[in-house]
Amino acid sequence: MSDAAILSCSGLTIGYRNQKTIVKEVATDLNLHLDRGEVVCLIGPNGSGKSTLIRTLTGIQPPLDGEVRLCNRRIEEYGPEERATTLSVVLTGQIQAGYLTAFDIVALGRFPYTNWAGKLTESDRAIVYSALASVGAADLSGRFIHEMSDGERQKVMIARALAQEPELMVLDEPTAFLDLPHKIETMRILRQVARKNKKAILLSTHDLNTAIRCADQLWIIDREGTLVAGTPEDLVLSGIFGSAFAIEGVCFDTRRGEFSIPVDHRGTFTLTAPEESVERIWTLYALERIGYAPAGEAEAGIHVMVTKDSLRTRWHVRHSCGERECGSIRELIEWLSTTEGDEN
Amino acid sequence: MKLDGSDNGDSMRKFILALPLIAGFLVAVFLLDLMLGAVNIPPDAILTIISGGTVKATWMNIFWDWRVPKAVTALCAGGALALSGLLMQTFFRNPLADPYILGISSGASLGVAIIMMSAGIFGAGAVLAGLGILGNMSISVAAIIGAFAVLLLILLISSKIQSNMTILILGIMVSYMSGAIVTILLQFSDESSMHTYSLWTFGSFSGVTWSQLPILTFLILIGFLLSFCLVKPLNALLLGEQYAESMGMNYRRIRIIIISTTALMAGVVTAFCGPIGFLGIAIPHFCRAVFVSADHRVLVPACILVGGIIAIVTDIISRVPGTDIILPLNAITALFGAPVVIWVILRGTKFGRGVTT
């Protein structure tokens, strides 16, 4: 498996060498590998060295120790053009360029292949169009980049990286300024590109929830520069995921697989609802959000029962000071808040 | 789909279609520039001269020694300024960049000011006698030395510095410094050298003699040629230096070539014509808006041609045809050029474009 690795590194130490003597090590002894068709999300808190790792893995910055191998060759051995045909990047932040169409931008991806004037051949054109089609941006081809939405621009930038026909694509926070549906769409496009076009994809992101659901592998760096690699589910189960990001006031919900906002504890509840129903899940979330924790029948402070017929859903709630039938979760929460004082 | 943009080389095709028109216009204004002037030479006399015939000796002299070098100079200088402005705007990714942003013309001005005014300060005889061999070349030589010194300084520092924003600030600082020295020189110089200096800063296409013309055209053609060789890296730089490098461009080498090419063209124009403003900053924007493209394969030839046309037209206007009044070239470039550029750019905003590099 490791000979198929597109990108691998062994005993890698990353960091900065300011003068001859001052060395700042960001992370040491990294052993990583990335296969064809795989999407890897690099995640870590701010200041953990994500950018340093990406810069080192893409050969922009020399490693302090160890080596990075791209397609089984040391990355330093690549000439600039050779590296450009093996590795392409999507940088963080938006490009500021006027009078450039999506086609023009994607066509720039052919830079390492074209002649001195950058003239596109028929096959270059075909590659540009197919790159645009791969990211679902075929209809954007003639549009100007400064007239596009953020989501559309990001598709075009991914298409540009794809048109460079690399083995490995590295994306620095490609979802940073997108809304949730576009984040998910971007991740879907990247997975598709990895599978269909047989590329290896490495991306850094701050978006843990999407990363857990979309990545084949997670590389997690914590503030001490320790890097753990593994499938998202394994990392969640072993608790590494939660501890790497633990900061005061925020904790990782292993059940939901996302970070939740801790709330003041208000009481306990039991919930009776049709098994596997959506209503059950969201009632649970609502109760947890306002500070109730699940408990057994005997010790629980409030009892909620959800009943559902073909017409409507009812929430029947009962505690020591009374009971009520509610037509929505909002009503349920409001009633609990107004009667909360009486309950204790 | 094709309505709102230049898809797959459309802008190139449109430009090639428009090329005969632009070239025809260029020839027309060039001929017009040869015909108009303080001395009225009838068009048929001009035609006779061009076709190799003989007319009145004074007309022949005015035509060959005065109008032809002036028109050729305007053509070259306009193209060179527009092109170096384009190079700087792309390089710094800043719509306000112009050919002089690196401080090249400030260096040239300093050279000229030193030559002109040191005469007054240290005694005219000594300095001018030393320059006698150079004759009227002395101003150009001084300007070239000044421009070259600034270029060396910029290249030396840029070899140690990664960020081109630092180079930008450096260029502006050099401009201020040479401006300061020029001001000090002005303070101590006599009135006549002050006047000569301010006349030089007005800019003019007519100071170039037949002996200087080959040097001017040769150097500027080298600049044009280098710019054509730079179209691909310039296009890559539209996405920023990091993207350009990731696509296999050797940024350090390209940076040196871009800076040197700009310095060559801006320096030569300043040396022979004085610090001509406006054309360098405005024509690239004008070309981008007219050809609706950021592709340098279109913009490089477009800037050369349009720059040449506008420089010649400016020259015609500044001589106020039919009179012997000569207005400062620098005033005319801005006064007549700015409204045109404003119109073109505002017209673009209807489609949400406006000024963009």
XYZ file of C-alpha atoms in Angstrom, chain A residues 80-81 84 89-91 95-101 103-104 108 111-112 114-119 125 129 141-144 146-147 157 160 164, chain B residues 1 4-9 93 228-229 231-233 235-236 238-239 242-243 246-249 288-289 292-294 297 351-354 356-357:
70
model
C 9.493 23.763 -10.907
C 7.612 22.622 -14.034
C 3.662 21.760 -11.203
C -2.731 23.992 -5.094
C -5.809 25.992 -4.198
C -4.762 28.770 -1.872
C -8.154 35.998 -6.062
C -8.635 39.587 -7.119
C -8.725 39.661 -10.871
C -10.905 41.502 -13.313
C -11.741 40.707 -16.925
C -10.900 37.037 -16.435
C -13.493 34.427 -17.295
C -12.343 29.567 -18.795
C -9.336 31.909 -18.710
C -4.017 29.047 -16.654
C 0.649 26.722 -17.731
C 3.208 23.918 -17.307
C 1.745 25.164 -23.003
C 4.348 26.924 -25.168
C 6.056 30.276 -24.443
C 2.936 32.263 -25.342
C 0.619 29.970 -23.402
C -1.261 28.934 -26.556
C -9.157 23.115 -24.379
C -13.754 21.999 -20.345
C -17.138 28.946 -18.530
C -17.815 32.350 -20.115
C -18.635 34.229 -16.926
C -16.289 36.772 -15.387
C -15.627 39.020 -10.366
C -19.289 38.476 -11.192
C -10.316 27.459 -8.533
C -7.998 25.213 -12.291
C -3.035 21.215 -14.044
C -23.149 32.172 -22.699
C -21.048 38.238 -21.137
C -17.470 37.170 -21.515
C -14.510 36.154 -23.556
C -14.765 32.439 -23.649
C -11.964 30.260 -24.934
C -9.880 32.880 -26.696
C -1.598 43.676 -8.943
C 6.024 39.769 -25.787
C 8.183 37.052 -24.248
C 2.929 37.273 -21.840
C 2.625 33.812 -20.323
C 4.183 34.601 -16.926
C -1.000 35.951 -17.330
C -0.015 33.575 -14.544
C -2.897 37.656 -12.591
C -3.670 34.997 -9.994
C 1.976 32.131 -5.182
C -0.288 30.607 -7.797
C 2.818 26.729 -8.013
C 2.279 26.468 -11.763
C 5.996 26.190 -12.368
C 6.944 29.832 -12.969
C -8.663 46.240 -20.740
C -12.020 47.994 -20.907
C -12.792 43.270 -22.309
C -9.834 41.085 -21.515
C -7.021 40.656 -19.032
C -1.535 38.180 -25.412
C -21.927 45.532 -16.566
C -20.460 45.523 -13.089
C -16.858 45.778 -14.217
C -15.223 49.094 -13.466
C -9.917 46.084 -12.151
C -6.486 44.783 -12.893
